[in-house]
Coordinates of C-alpha atoms and ligand atoms in Angstrom, one line a residue:
Chain A
X1 CA 42.0 -71.2 -12.8
X2 CA 39.3 -68.5 -13.9
X3 CA 39.5 -65.6 -11.2
X4 CA 37.0 -62.7 -11.0
X5 CA 38.4 -59.7 -9.1
X6 CA 35.6 -56.7 -8.6
X7 CA 37.5 -53.6 -7.9
X8 CA 36.1 -50.5 -6.8
X9 CA 37.3 -46.9 -7.4
X10 CA 37.7 -44.7 -4.3
X11 CA 39.2 -41.5 -3.3
X12 CA 42.8 -41.6 -2.3
X13 CA 43.3 -42.1 1.6
X14 CA 44.5 -38.6 1.9
X15 CA 41.5 -36.9 0.3
X16 CA 39.7 -34.0 2.0
X17 CA 36.2 -35.4 2.9
X18 CA 33.5 -32.7 2.2
X19 CA 30.1 -32.5 0.6
X20 CA 28.3 -30.5 -2.0
X21 CA 24.7 -29.9 -3.3
X22 CA 23.4 -29.4 0.2
X23 CA 25.5 -32.2 1.7
X24 CA 23.9 -34.7 -0.7
X25 CA 27.1 -35.5 -2.7
X26 CA 30.8 -36.1 -2.2
X27 CA 32.7 -33.3 -3.5
X28 CA 34.9 -34.7 -6.1
X29 CA 36.8 -31.4 -6.9
X30 CA 40.6 -32.1 -6.8
X31 CA 40.1 -35.7 -5.7
X32 CA 42.8 -38.6 -6.7
X33 CA 41.0 -41.9 -7.6
X34 CA 42.7 -45.1 -6.7
X35 CA 41.8 -48.7 -6.9
X36 CA 40.4 -49.6 -3.3
X37 CA 43.4 -50.7 -1.5
X38 CA 41.8 -54.1 -0.2
X39 CA 40.9 -54.9 -3.8
X40 CA 44.4 -54.0 -5.4
X41 CA 46.8 -55.0 -2.6
X42 CA 45.1 -58.3 -1.5
X43 CA 42.6 -59.5 -3.7
X44 CA 44.2 -58.8 -7.2
X45 CA 47.7 -59.6 -6.1
X46 CA 46.5 -62.8 -4.6
X47 CA 44.6 -63.8 -7.8
X48 CA 47.6 -63.1 -9.9
X49 CA 49.8 -65.3 -7.4
X50 CA 47.5 -68.1 -8.1
X51 CA 47.3 -67.9 -11.9
X52 CA 51.2 -67.1 -12.1
X53 CA 51.6 -70.5 -10.4
X54 CA 48.7 -72.8 -11.6
X55 CA 47.8 -71.0 -14.9
X56 CA 44.6 -69.2 -15.4
X57 CA 43.2 -65.8 -16.0
X58 CA 42.3 -62.9 -13.8
X59 CA 39.5 -60.5 -15.0
X60 CA 39.1 -57.4 -13.1
X61 CA 35.5 -55.9 -13.2
X62 CA 34.0 -52.6 -12.0
X63 CA 30.4 -51.3 -11.7
X64 CA 31.0 -47.5 -12.6
X65 CA 30.8 -45.0 -15.2
X66 CA 33.4 -44.2 -17.8
X67 CA 35.5 -42.0 -15.2
X68 CA 36.5 -45.2 -13.6
X69 CA 38.3 -46.4 -16.9
X70 CA 42.0 -44.9 -15.9
X71 CA 41.8 -46.6 -12.6
X72 CA 40.7 -49.8 -14.1
X73 CA 43.9 -49.9 -16.3
X74 CA 46.0 -49.7 -13.3
X75 CA 44.7 -53.0 -12.3
X76 CA 45.7 -54.2 -15.8
X77 CA 49.0 -52.6 -15.4
X78 CA 49.6 -54.8 -12.0
X79 CA 49.0 -58.0 -14.5
X80 CA 45.3 -58.6 -14.6
X81 CA 44.3 -60.1 -18.1
X82 CA 41.2 -58.4 -19.0
X83 CA 38.8 -55.9 -17.7
X84 CA 35.1 -55.4 -17.5
X85 CA 33.1 -52.2 -16.7
X86 CA 29.5 -52.4 -16.0
X87 CA 28.0 -49.1 -17.1
X88 CA 26.4 -47.4 -14.3
X89 CA 27.4 -45.2 -11.4
X90 CA 27.5 -47.4 -8.3
X91 CA 25.2 -45.8 -5.8
X92 CA 24.4 -48.6 -3.2
X93 CA 26.0 -52.1 -2.7
X94 CA 22.6 -54.3 -3.7
X95 CA 22.8 -52.7 -7.2
X96 CA 26.4 -53.4 -7.3
X97 CA 26.2 -56.8 -6.2
X98 CA 23.3 -57.7 -8.4
X99 CA 25.1 -56.3 -11.6
X100 CA 28.3 -58.3 -10.8
X101 CA 26.2 -61.4 -10.3
X102 CA 24.2 -60.8 -13.6
X103 CA 27.8 -60.9 -15.2
X104 CA 29.3 -63.6 -13.7
X105 CA 26.5 -65.9 -13.6
X106 CA 27.2 -68.9 -15.9
X107 CA 30.9 -67.6 -17.0
X108 CA 32.4 -70.5 -15.1
X109 CA 34.7 -68.4 -12.5
X110 CA 36.4 -70.8 -10.2
X111 CA 36.4 -68.0 -7.5
X112 CA 35.6 -64.6 -7.0
X113 CA 38.1 -62.6 -4.8
X114 CA 37.2 -59.0 -3.6
X115 CA 38.1 -56.4 -0.9
X116 CA 36.9 -56.8 2.6
X117 CA 35.3 -53.3 2.3
X118 CA 35.6 -50.0 0.2
X119 CA 37.2 -47.2 2.1
X120 CA 34.9 -44.6 1.3
X121 CA 31.5 -46.5 2.0
X122 CA 32.7 -49.0 4.3
X123 CA 30.0 -51.5 3.6
X124 CA 31.3 -55.2 3.7
X125 CA 28.2 -55.8 1.8
X126 CA 29.0 -56.6 -1.9
X127 CA 30.8 -59.8 -1.2
X128 CA 28.2 -61.6 0.7
X129 CA 25.4 -60.5 -1.3
X130 CA 27.3 -61.5 -4.6
X131 CA 27.9 -65.2 -3.2
X132 CA 24.1 -65.5 -2.1
X133 CA 23.0 -64.1 -5.7
X134 CA 25.4 -66.7 -7.2
X135 CA 24.3 -69.3 -4.7
X136 CA 28.0 -70.3 -3.6
X137 CA 29.6 -70.0 -0.1
X138 CA 31.3 -66.8 1.2
X139 CA 34.2 -66.4 3.2
X140 CA 34.7 -63.2 4.7
X141 CA 37.5 -61.5 6.0
X142 CA 40.2 -63.9 4.3
X143 CA 44.1 -63.2 5.3
X144 CA 45.6 -66.4 3.7
X145 CA 44.1 -68.7 0.9
X146 CA 45.7 -71.7 -0.8
X147 CA 44.1 -73.6 -3.6
X148 CA 44.5 -77.4 -4.7
X149 CA 42.7 -79.8 -6.1
X150 CA 39.4 -77.9 -6.4
X151 CA 39.5 -77.0 -2.6
X152 CA 40.6 -73.7 -1.0
X153 CA 41.9 -73.4 2.3
X154 CA 41.3 -70.0 4.0
X155 CA 42.4 -68.3 7.0
X156 CA 39.5 -66.0 8.1
X157 CA 39.8 -63.4 10.8
X158 CA 37.2 -63.6 13.7
X159 CA 37.3 -61.7 17.0
X160 CA 40.5 -62.8 19.0
X161 CA 41.5 -65.3 16.3
X162 CA 41.6 -66.9 13.1
X163 CA 39.2 -69.6 11.8
X164 CA 40.8 -72.1 9.2
X165 CA 38.1 -73.2 6.6
X166 CA 38.0 -75.6 3.7
X167 CA 35.8 -74.4 1.0
X168 CA 35.1 -76.2 -2.4
X169 CA 35.3 -74.3 -5.5
X170 CA 33.5 -72.0 -6.8
X171 CA 33.2 -69.5 -3.9
X172 CA 33.4 -65.9 -3.0
X173 CA 36.0 -64.5 -0.6
X174 CA 36.7 -60.9 0.6
X175 CA 40.5 -60.4 1.2
X176 CA 41.9 -58.4 4.2
X177 CA 45.6 -57.7 5.1
X178 CA 48.0 -60.7 5.0
X179 CA 46.5 -62.3 1.8
X180 CA 49.5 -60.7 -0.3
X181 CA 51.9 -58.3 -0.6
X182 CA 51.4 -54.8 -2.3
X183 CA 52.8 -54.9 -5.7
X184 CA 53.9 -51.6 -8.0
X185 CA 53.2 -51.6 -11.5
X186 CA 56.3 -51.9 -13.6
X187 CA 56.8 -49.9 -17.2
X188 CA 56.2 -53.1 -19.1
X189 CA 52.9 -53.6 -17.3
X190 CA 51.8 -50.0 -17.6
X191 CA 52.5 -50.3 -21.5
X192 CA 50.8 -53.8 -21.9
X193 CA 47.8 -52.4 -19.9
X194 CA 47.1 -49.9 -22.6
X195 CA 46.1 -52.7 -25.2
X196 CA 44.5 -55.2 -23.1
X197 CA 40.8 -55.7 -23.5
X198 CA 38.4 -53.7 -21.5
X199 CA 34.8 -54.3 -22.3
X200 CA 31.9 -52.1 -21.2
X201 CA 28.7 -54.1 -20.8
X202 CA 25.4 -52.3 -20.1
X203 CA 23.7 -52.5 -16.7
X204 CA 20.6 -54.3 -16.1
X205 CA 18.9 -51.5 -14.2
X206 CA 18.5 -53.0 -10.9
X207 CA 16.4 -51.0 -8.5
X208 CA 18.3 -49.6 -5.4
X209 CA 17.2 -50.7 -2.0
X210 CA 18.6 -47.7 -0.2
X211 CA 19.3 -44.0 -0.9
X212 CA 21.5 -41.6 1.1
X213 CA 19.6 -38.5 1.7
X214 CA 22.5 -36.5 3.2
X215 CA 26.0 -36.5 4.5
X216 CA 27.2 -34.9 7.8
X217 CA 30.9 -34.6 9.5
X218 CA 31.5 -35.5 13.2
X219 CA 31.8 -32.4 15.6
X220 CA 35.4 -31.2 15.4
X221 CA 37.7 -32.2 18.4
X222 CA 38.2 -29.8 21.2
X223 CA 42.0 -28.9 21.1
X224 CA 44.4 -31.2 23.3
X225 CA 45.2 -31.0 26.8
X226 CA 48.9 -31.0 27.5
X227 CA 50.2 -32.6 30.5
X228 CA 53.8 -32.2 31.4
X229 CA 55.9 -35.1 30.9
X230 CA 57.2 -34.8 34.8
X231 CA 53.7 -34.8 35.8
X232 CA 52.1 -38.2 34.7
X233 CA 50.0 -38.4 37.9
X234 CA 48.0 -35.4 36.6
X235 CA 47.3 -37.5 33.4
X236 CA 46.2 -40.5 35.4
X237 CA 43.9 -38.0 37.6
X238 CA 42.3 -36.4 34.4
X239 CA 41.8 -40.0 32.8
X240 CA 39.9 -41.0 36.0
X241 CA 38.0 -37.8 37.1
X242 CA 37.6 -36.1 34.0
X243 CA 37.5 -38.4 30.9
X244 CA 36.2 -41.3 33.1
X245 CA 38.3 -43.6 30.9
X246 CA 39.9 -45.7 33.6
Chain B
X1 CA 5.9 -55.6 13.4
X2 CA 8.5 -57.2 15.6
X3 CA 12.5 -56.7 15.3
X4 CA 14.6 -59.9 15.0
X5 CA 18.0 -59.5 16.5
X6 CA 20.7 -62.1 15.5
X7 CA 22.9 -63.1 18.6
X8 CA 26.1 -64.1 17.9
X9 CA 27.8 -66.7 20.5
X10 CA 31.5 -67.8 20.9
X11 CA 31.9 -71.1 22.6
X12 CA 28.2 -70.8 23.6
X13 CA 28.8 -67.3 25.3
X14 CA 26.9 -64.5 23.9
X15 CA 29.3 -61.6 22.6
X16 CA 29.2 -58.1 24.1
X17 CA 28.6 -56.7 20.5
X18 CA 25.5 -58.8 20.2
X19 CA 24.1 -57.3 23.7
X20 CA 24.2 -53.9 22.0
X21 CA 22.5 -55.2 19.1
X22 CA 19.6 -56.7 21.1
X23 CA 19.7 -53.2 23.3
X24 CA 19.3 -51.3 19.7
X25 CA 16.5 -53.7 18.3
X26 CA 14.4 -53.1 21.4
X27 CA 14.7 -49.4 20.9
X28 CA 13.9 -49.8 17.1
X29 CA 10.8 -52.1 18.3
X30 CA 9.6 -49.7 20.6
X31 CA 9.8 -47.0 17.9
X32 CA 7.9 -48.9 15.4
X33 CA 5.4 -50.5 18.0
X34 CA 6.5 -54.1 17.9
X35 CA 8.4 -56.5 20.0
X36 CA 12.2 -57.4 20.0
X37 CA 12.9 -61.0 19.4
X38 CA 16.5 -62.5 19.6
X39 CA 17.6 -65.4 18.0
X40 CA 20.6 -67.4 19.1
X41 CA 22.7 -70.5 18.0
X42 CA 23.6 -72.8 20.8
X43 CA 23.9 -70.3 23.3
X44 CA 24.6 -71.8 26.9
X45 CA 22.7 -69.2 28.7
X46 CA 20.4 -66.7 27.1
X47 CA 18.7 -65.4 30.1
X48 CA 20.8 -62.3 30.1
X49 CA 18.9 -61.1 26.7
X50 CA 15.7 -60.2 28.5
X51 CA 17.7 -57.8 30.6
X52 CA 19.1 -55.8 27.7
X53 CA 15.6 -55.4 25.9
X54 CA 14.6 -58.8 24.3
X55 CA 10.9 -59.7 24.9
X56 CA 11.4 -63.4 23.7
X57 CA 14.5 -65.3 22.8
X58 CA 14.6 -68.2 20.3
X59 CA 17.5 -70.6 21.1
X60 CA 18.5 -72.9 18.2
X61 CA 20.2 -75.9 19.5
X62 CA 21.8 -77.8 16.6
X63 CA 25.5 -78.6 16.3
X64 CA 25.3 -78.6 12.5
X65 CA 24.6 -74.8 12.6
X66 CA 27.3 -72.5 13.4
X67 CA 28.1 -68.7 12.7
X68 CA 31.0 -70.3 10.5
X69 CA 28.3 -71.2 7.9
X70 CA 26.6 -68.2 7.0
X71 CA 24.1 -70.1 4.5
X72 CA 22.5 -72.0 7.2
X73 CA 22.4 -69.0 9.7
X74 CA 20.4 -67.1 7.0
X75 CA 18.3 -70.1 6.7
X76 CA 17.4 -70.0 10.5
X77 CA 17.1 -66.2 10.5
X78 CA 14.7 -66.6 7.4
X79 CA 12.5 -68.9 9.3
X80 CA 12.5 -67.1 12.6
X81 CA 11.5 -63.9 10.9
X82 CA 8.8 -65.5 9.3
X83 CA 7.4 -67.2 12.4
X84 CA 7.5 -63.7 14.4
X85 CA 6.6 -61.6 11.6
X86 CA 9.7 -59.6 11.7
X87 CA 10.6 -57.1 8.9
X88 CA 13.6 -55.7 10.4
X89 CA 16.8 -57.9 11.3
X90 CA 19.6 -56.4 13.4
X91 CA 23.0 -57.5 13.5
X92 CA 26.5 -56.6 15.2
X93 CA 28.7 -55.6 12.5
X94 CA 31.4 -58.2 13.6
X95 CA 33.1 -61.0 11.9
X96 CA 29.6 -62.9 11.7
X97 CA 27.6 -59.9 10.9
X98 CA 29.7 -59.2 8.1
X99 CA 29.4 -62.4 6.6
X100 CA 25.8 -63.2 7.4
X101 CA 23.8 -59.8 6.8
X102 CA 24.8 -59.2 3.2
X103 CA 23.6 -62.8 2.4
X104 CA 20.5 -62.4 4.4
X105 CA 19.9 -59.0 2.4
X106 CA 20.2 -60.5 -1.1
X107 CA 18.3 -63.4 -0.2
X108 CA 15.2 -61.6 1.0
X109 CA 15.6 -58.4 -1.3
X110 CA 16.2 -56.3 1.9
X111 CA 17.9 -53.0 1.9
X112 CA 20.9 -53.4 4.2
X113 CA 22.8 -50.6 6.0
X114 CA 26.0 -51.6 8.0
X115 CA 28.2 -49.7 10.3
X116 CA 25.0 -48.2 11.8
X117 CA 25.5 -45.4 14.5
X118 CA 22.1 -44.1 15.1
X119 CA 18.4 -45.2 15.7
X120 CA 16.2 -44.8 12.9
X121 CA 14.5 -41.6 12.2
X122 CA 11.0 -42.8 10.9
X123 CA 9.6 -39.3 10.1
X124 CA 10.2 -39.6 6.6
X125 CA 11.1 -43.1 5.6
X126 CA 13.3 -45.1 7.8
X127 CA 16.8 -43.2 7.8
X128 CA 19.7 -44.3 9.8
X129 CA 23.1 -42.8 10.3
X130 CA 26.3 -44.9 9.2
X131 CA 29.9 -44.2 9.6
X132 CA 31.4 -43.9 6.0
X133 CA 35.0 -42.6 4.9
X134 CA 36.4 -44.5 7.8
X135 CA 34.7 -42.5 10.3
X136 CA 35.7 -39.1 9.0
X137 CA 32.0 -38.6 7.9
X138 CA 28.5 -39.9 8.2
X139 CA 26.0 -41.0 5.6
X140 CA 22.1 -40.9 6.4
X141 CA 20.8 -43.8 4.4
X142 CA 16.8 -44.4 3.9
X143 CA 16.0 -47.9 3.4
X144 CA 13.5 -48.2 0.8
X145 CA 12.3 -51.7 0.8
X146 CA 9.7 -53.1 3.3
X147 CA 12.4 -55.6 4.8
X148 CA 15.5 -54.1 6.3
X149 CA 18.8 -55.5 7.5
X150 CA 20.8 -53.4 9.9
X151 CA 24.4 -54.2 11.2
X152 CA 25.3 -52.1 14.3
X153 CA 29.0 -50.5 14.5
X154 CA 30.2 -52.2 17.9
X155 CA 31.0 -49.9 21.1
X156 CA 28.4 -47.3 19.6
X157 CA 25.6 -47.9 21.8
X158 CA 26.3 -48.5 25.5
X159 CA 24.5 -51.5 27.2
X160 CA 22.2 -50.8 30.3
X161 CA 20.9 -53.8 31.8
X162 CA 17.7 -54.0 33.7
X163 CA 15.8 -56.6 35.6
X164 CA 13.6 -57.7 33.1
X165 CA 13.6 -61.3 31.9
X166 CA 12.6 -62.9 28.8
X167 CA 11.4 -66.4 28.0
X168 CA 13.7 -68.6 26.2
X169 CA 12.1 -70.9 23.7
X170 CA 13.8 -73.6 21.6
X171 CA 13.6 -73.1 17.9
X172 CA 14.4 -75.7 15.2
X173 CA 15.3 -75.3 11.6
X174 CA 16.1 -77.8 9.0
X175 CA 19.3 -77.3 7.3
X176 CA 19.9 -80.5 6.3
X177 CA 19.3 -79.6 2.7
X178 CA 22.1 -77.0 2.6
X179 CA 25.5 -78.1 1.6
X180 CA 27.5 -75.0 1.7
X181 CA 30.8 -76.9 1.3
X182 CA 32.5 -75.0 4.1
X183 CA 34.1 -77.2 6.9
X184 CA 35.9 -75.5 9.7
X185 CA 39.7 -77.1 10.2
X186 CA 41.0 -75.3 13.2
X187 CA 40.3 -72.3 15.4
X188 CA 43.6 -70.5 16.2
X189 CA 43.7 -67.9 19.1
X190 CA 45.6 -64.6 18.1
X191 CA 48.1 -65.3 20.7
X192 CA 47.0 -62.2 22.4
X193 CA 47.1 -63.6 26.0
X194 CA 43.6 -63.9 26.6
X195 CA 43.1 -60.1 26.3
X196 CA 39.8 -58.8 25.0
X197 CA 39.7 -58.8 21.0
X198 CA 40.7 -55.6 19.6
X199 CA 37.3 -54.6 18.0
X200 CA 35.6 -55.3 21.3
X201 CA 38.2 -53.8 23.6
X202 CA 37.4 -50.9 25.7
X203 CA 40.9 -49.8 26.4
X204 CA 43.5 -50.1 23.9
X205 CA 47.4 -49.4 24.2
X206 CA 48.9 -48.8 20.8
X207 CA 52.5 -48.1 19.7
X208 CA 54.4 -47.2 16.6
X209 CA 57.6 -46.9 14.8
X210 CA 58.9 -44.3 17.7
X211 CA 59.6 -47.4 19.7
X212 CA 62.5 -48.3 17.6
X213 CA 62.4 -52.2 17.5
X214 CA 60.3 -55.0 18.7
X215 CA 62.3 -55.4 22.0
X216 CA 61.1 -52.2 23.3
X217 CA 57.6 -53.4 23.7
X218 CA 57.8 -54.5 27.0
X219 CA 56.6 -51.3 28.7
X220 CA 53.8 -51.1 26.2
X221 CA 52.5 -54.6 27.3
X222 CA 53.0 -53.8 30.9
X223 CA 50.8 -50.8 30.5
X224 CA 48.2 -53.0 28.9
X225 CA 48.3 -55.4 31.7
X226 CA 48.0 -52.7 34.3
X227 CA 45.0 -51.4 32.7
X228 CA 43.5 -54.6 31.3
X229 CA 43.8 -53.1 27.9
X230 CA 44.5 -54.8 24.5
X231 CA 47.6 -53.8 22.4
X232 CA 47.5 -52.6 19.0
X233 CA 50.1 -50.9 16.9
X234 CA 50.8 -48.8 13.6
X235 CA 50.8 -50.4 9.9
X236 CA 54.7 -50.0 9.6
X237 CA 55.3 -51.8 12.7
X238 CA 53.3 -54.7 11.7
X239 CA 54.7 -54.7 8.2
X240 CA 58.2 -55.0 9.4
X241 CA 57.1 -57.8 11.7
X242 CA 57.7 -56.0 15.0
X243 CA 54.2 -56.8 16.0
X244 CA 51.6 -59.4 14.7
X245 CA 49.2 -58.2 11.7
X246 CA 46.2 -58.7 13.7
X247 CA 47.3 -55.6 16.1
X248 CA 47.4 -53.3 13.1
X249 CA 44.9 -50.7 13.3
X250 CA 43.7 -48.0 10.6
X251 CA 42.4 -47.5 7.6
X252 CA 43.8 -50.8 6.1
X253 CA 43.8 -52.8 9.3
X254 CA 41.3 -53.1 12.1
X255 CA 39.0 -50.1 13.0
X256 CA 38.4 -49.5 16.5
X257 CA 36.3 -47.5 18.7
X258 CA 37.5 -48.0 22.3
X259 CA 36.7 -45.8 25.4
X260 CA 40.6 -45.1 25.6
X261 CA 43.2 -45.3 23.0
X262 CA 46.7 -44.5 24.2
X263 CA 49.1 -43.9 21.2
X264 CA 52.8 -44.1 21.9
X265 CA 55.4 -43.1 19.2
X266 CA 52.8 -42.9 16.5
X267 CA 53.0 -39.8 14.0
X268 CA 48.9 -40.0 13.5
X269 CA 48.9 -40.2 9.8
X270 CA 45.4 -39.7 8.3
X271 CA 45.4 -43.5 7.5
X272 CA 46.2 -44.3 11.0
X273 CA 43.6 -41.9 12.2
X274 CA 40.8 -43.2 10.2
X275 CA 41.0 -46.5 12.0
X276 CA 41.0 -44.9 15.8
X277 CA 39.3 -41.6 15.4
X278 CA 36.1 -43.3 16.8
X279 CA 37.9 -43.6 20.3
X280 CA 36.0 -41.8 23.0
X281 CA 39.2 -40.5 24.6
X282 CA 42.7 -40.4 22.8
X283 CA 45.8 -40.0 24.7
X284 CA 49.1 -39.3 22.4
X285 CA 52.7 -39.8 23.9
X286 CA 55.3 -38.3 21.3
X287 CA 58.5 -36.5 21.6
X288 CA 57.7 -34.3 18.7
X289 CA 55.3 -31.4 19.3
X290 CA 54.4 -31.1 15.8
X291 CA 53.3 -34.6 15.5
X292 CA 49.8 -34.8 13.7
X293 CA 48.2 -36.8 16.3
X294 CA 48.3 -34.1 18.9
X295 CA 45.3 -32.6 16.8
X296 CA 43.3 -35.5 17.2
X297 CA 44.1 -36.2 20.7
X298 CA 42.2 -35.4 23.9
X299 CA 45.3 -35.7 26.2
X300 CA 48.8 -35.6 25.4
X301 CA 52.5 -35.6 26.7
X302 CA 55.0 -34.3 24.7
X303 CA 58.3 -36.4 25.7
X304 CA 60.3 -39.4 25.0
X305 CA 58.5 -42.4 25.3
X306 CA 61.3 -44.3 27.1
X307 CA 61.1 -41.9 29.7
X308 CA 57.4 -41.2 30.1
X309 CA 55.9 -44.6 29.7
X310 CA 57.8 -46.2 32.6
X311 CA 56.6 -43.3 34.7
X312 CA 53.3 -43.4 33.7
X313 CA 53.0 -47.3 34.2
X314 CA 54.1 -46.4 37.7
X315 CA 51.3 -44.0 38.3
X316 CA 48.8 -46.3 36.9
X317 CA 49.9 -49.2 38.9
X318 CA 49.8 -46.8 42.1
X319 CA 46.2 -45.8 40.8
X320 CA 45.1 -49.2 40.3
X321 CA 46.5 -50.3 43.6
X322 CA 44.5 -47.4 45.4
X323 CA 41.2 -48.2 43.1
X324 CA 41.2 -51.9 42.9
Ligands
LIG401 C1 46.7 -46.3 1.5 C2 47.7 -46.3 2.7 C3 46.9 -46.9 3.9 C4 47.5 -47.1 5.0 N1 46.8 -47.5 6.1 C5 47.4 -47.3 7.4 C6 46.8 -48.1 8.6 O1 45.7 -48.5 8.3 N2 47.4 -47.9 9.7 C7 48.5 -47.1 9.7 O2 48.9 -47.1 11.0 N3 49.1 -46.7 8.8 C8 48.6 -46.8 7.7 N4 49.2 -46.2 6.7 C9 50.6 -45.7 6.8 C10 50.8 -44.4 7.2 O3 50.4 -43.3 6.3 C11 51.8 -44.0 8.2 O4 53.0 -44.2 7.5 C12 52.0 -44.8 9.4 O5 51.0 -44.8 10.2 C13 53.2 -44.1 10.4 O6 53.3 -45.2 11.4 P1 53.9 -44.7 13.0 O7 53.3 -43.4 13.2 O8 54.3 -45.8 13.6 O9 55.6 -44.3 12.2 P2 56.1 -42.6 11.9 O10 55.4 -42.0 11.0 O11 57.6 -43.2 11.5 O12 56.0 -42.0 13.4 C14 56.7 -42.3 14.6 C15 56.5 -41.4 15.5 O13 56.9 -41.6 16.8 C16 57.7 -40.6 17.3 N5 58.8 -40.8 18.1 C17 60.0 -41.2 17.7 N6 60.6 -41.4 18.7 C18 59.9 -41.3 19.9 C19 60.2 -41.4 21.1 N7 61.3 -41.7 21.7 N8 59.3 -41.2 22.2 C20 58.1 -40.6 21.7 N9 57.9 -40.4 20.4 C21 58.8 -40.8 19.3 C22 58.0 -39.6 16.2 O14 57.7 -38.3 16.6 C23 57.0 -39.7 15.1 O15 55.7 -39.1 15.3 C24 48.7 -46.4 5.3 C25 49.4 -45.5 4.1 C26 48.6 -45.6 2.8 C27 49.3 -45.1 1.7
LIG402 N1 31.5 -50.3 -7.9 C1 32.0 -51.5 -7.7 N2 32.5 -52.4 -8.8 C2 33.1 -53.5 -8.4 N3 33.4 -53.9 -7.4 C3 32.8 -53.3 -6.5 C4 32.2 -52.1 -6.4 N4 32.1 -51.7 -5.1 C5 32.5 -52.5 -4.2 N5 33.1 -53.5 -5.0 C6 34.0 -54.8 -4.3 O1 33.1 -55.1 -3.1 C7 34.0 -54.9 -2.2 C8 33.2 -54.7 -1.0 O2 32.7 -53.3 -1.0 P1 31.7 -52.7 0.1 O3 30.7 -53.8 0.2 O4 31.0 -51.5 -0.7 O5 32.4 -52.5 1.2 C9 35.1 -54.0 -2.7 O6 36.2 -54.3 -1.8 C10 35.3 -54.4 -3.9 O7 36.0 -55.6 -4.3

């Protein structure tokens, strides 16, 4: 089994969200970068589990500049066999998906597992685009995935429930909670990661379809109105009359 | 230039988030001087779509096409968009939108923006606002390509119905050549007892580790029942198995934007807030006055959940009794 896991590099979940350059750029000062949780916890770990059981390789791939490399090494420390970096700063999903497709095309991957979304740009875009570019099925929001005999059985989250689908290899699936349990890299993995191959390939120069013109922050919340614990009727009144929420 | 809106159905019924998308699409159409055409698959009754702004409905009746098979849906959308001359296609950012909109974008070379929370600003291009950083910021994104695909964040645009109606025409598309290799084996309910699914829920009652154990969720479920709300929980509660995974809200769970979010015994960690900060009204019940959640709340009660919640349930029951 040959599995490709696209990983994105995102600010740590506790990062302060601020912008610079006239609100046109994310302020990267003091930011800790991590592998996007969905990609690491679910897509990568499930890919590792499958290859540990059935044999095969897991390649992680990132579209990003050289600053992404320490974070890519973390995915190698968790057990990925090799890594690829496509050398361009990612600015939008169409470009990312196209670059990933250019790389994956013709390399015989049995499946591509990626995250359901990046926690910074919250797109849920790359997986579906990649599948279309590769001409293979796309199973989004997968919470469980088993493969046997060239067919995968996948639980896919839909509103109010789960759809169980069967899909023939190859395909692209996006991973959400439930797919696997988070792993912590051990010392041996971290040491091994240093010498695992990380190949840098040039980008093809796909043109962007969108561009972000500025960022804004939501209006700050006004301060909380506290209601006495002995006066719950007052809360009900406020929710009805003031907030009009019930 | 028309706007095509993909309307998703579940067992033939039109989803609420799709009504929001149609209303949004009709406003975009008015802005760019075109009409809003809705495309539905196997809808039992599409007459409601006129009342939310569609000027025409194309209904595909073909059991071999369903939302579970995005390649076929894309085929239907491309054909419909061509036939009505639509350059803008609108989806709801729900499970179907997430599967289909990116494929459509790649297929037609159309710029895609998901999680959209504003109408386009067409003064300088076609700029829409989207939620980024899990609702902690907005990006204003210009779509550069001629063809555009948008998916609308659910619960962002309230639906206002009018008396208008729209003709429903049947539309056929040949998908016999598409073999996507996907077969649906089974659809399982979430076991949420018929409550509205979390992403669509307007009222949500949620609880965290402060409740000490799964045996104490009775009062949370009571509150949800009284209000007609859906239950949710914090991540650790789902991870230790007190509650099912699909109830986990937050940055790594479901992101929700209900009208009312009641958080009981949840500290309000940044990753939790990331999934609920779009809620219109937040009520926090926590015994620790320093709990960070109070900073993000509209209303709060400092107190022991085991005393406050049963009393609040009584008060809510009384209120519901008096107000139907
Ligand atoms: C990368 C990452 C992603 C994460 N994603 C998510 C996510 O998506 N969703 C999420 O929820 N968390 C997420 N977390 C975890 C998050 O950081 C917090 O640990 C978690 O939200 C805490 O859950 P809690 O509030 O239920 O528990 P606690 O933090 O233990 O808080 C319990 C609260 O209950 C209160 N309490 C205790 N007893 C009572 C009582 N009798 N009456 C009233 N109040 C009481 C306490 O004062 C406390 O505030 C993530 C963490 C990381 C690192
Ligand atoms: N720059 C990138 N390099 C590699 N994979 C990426 C990149 N950006 C996004 N992805 C993958 O695509 C998934 C969905 O991303 P998005 O569409 O941006 O929400 C992520 O969870 C990653 O698995």
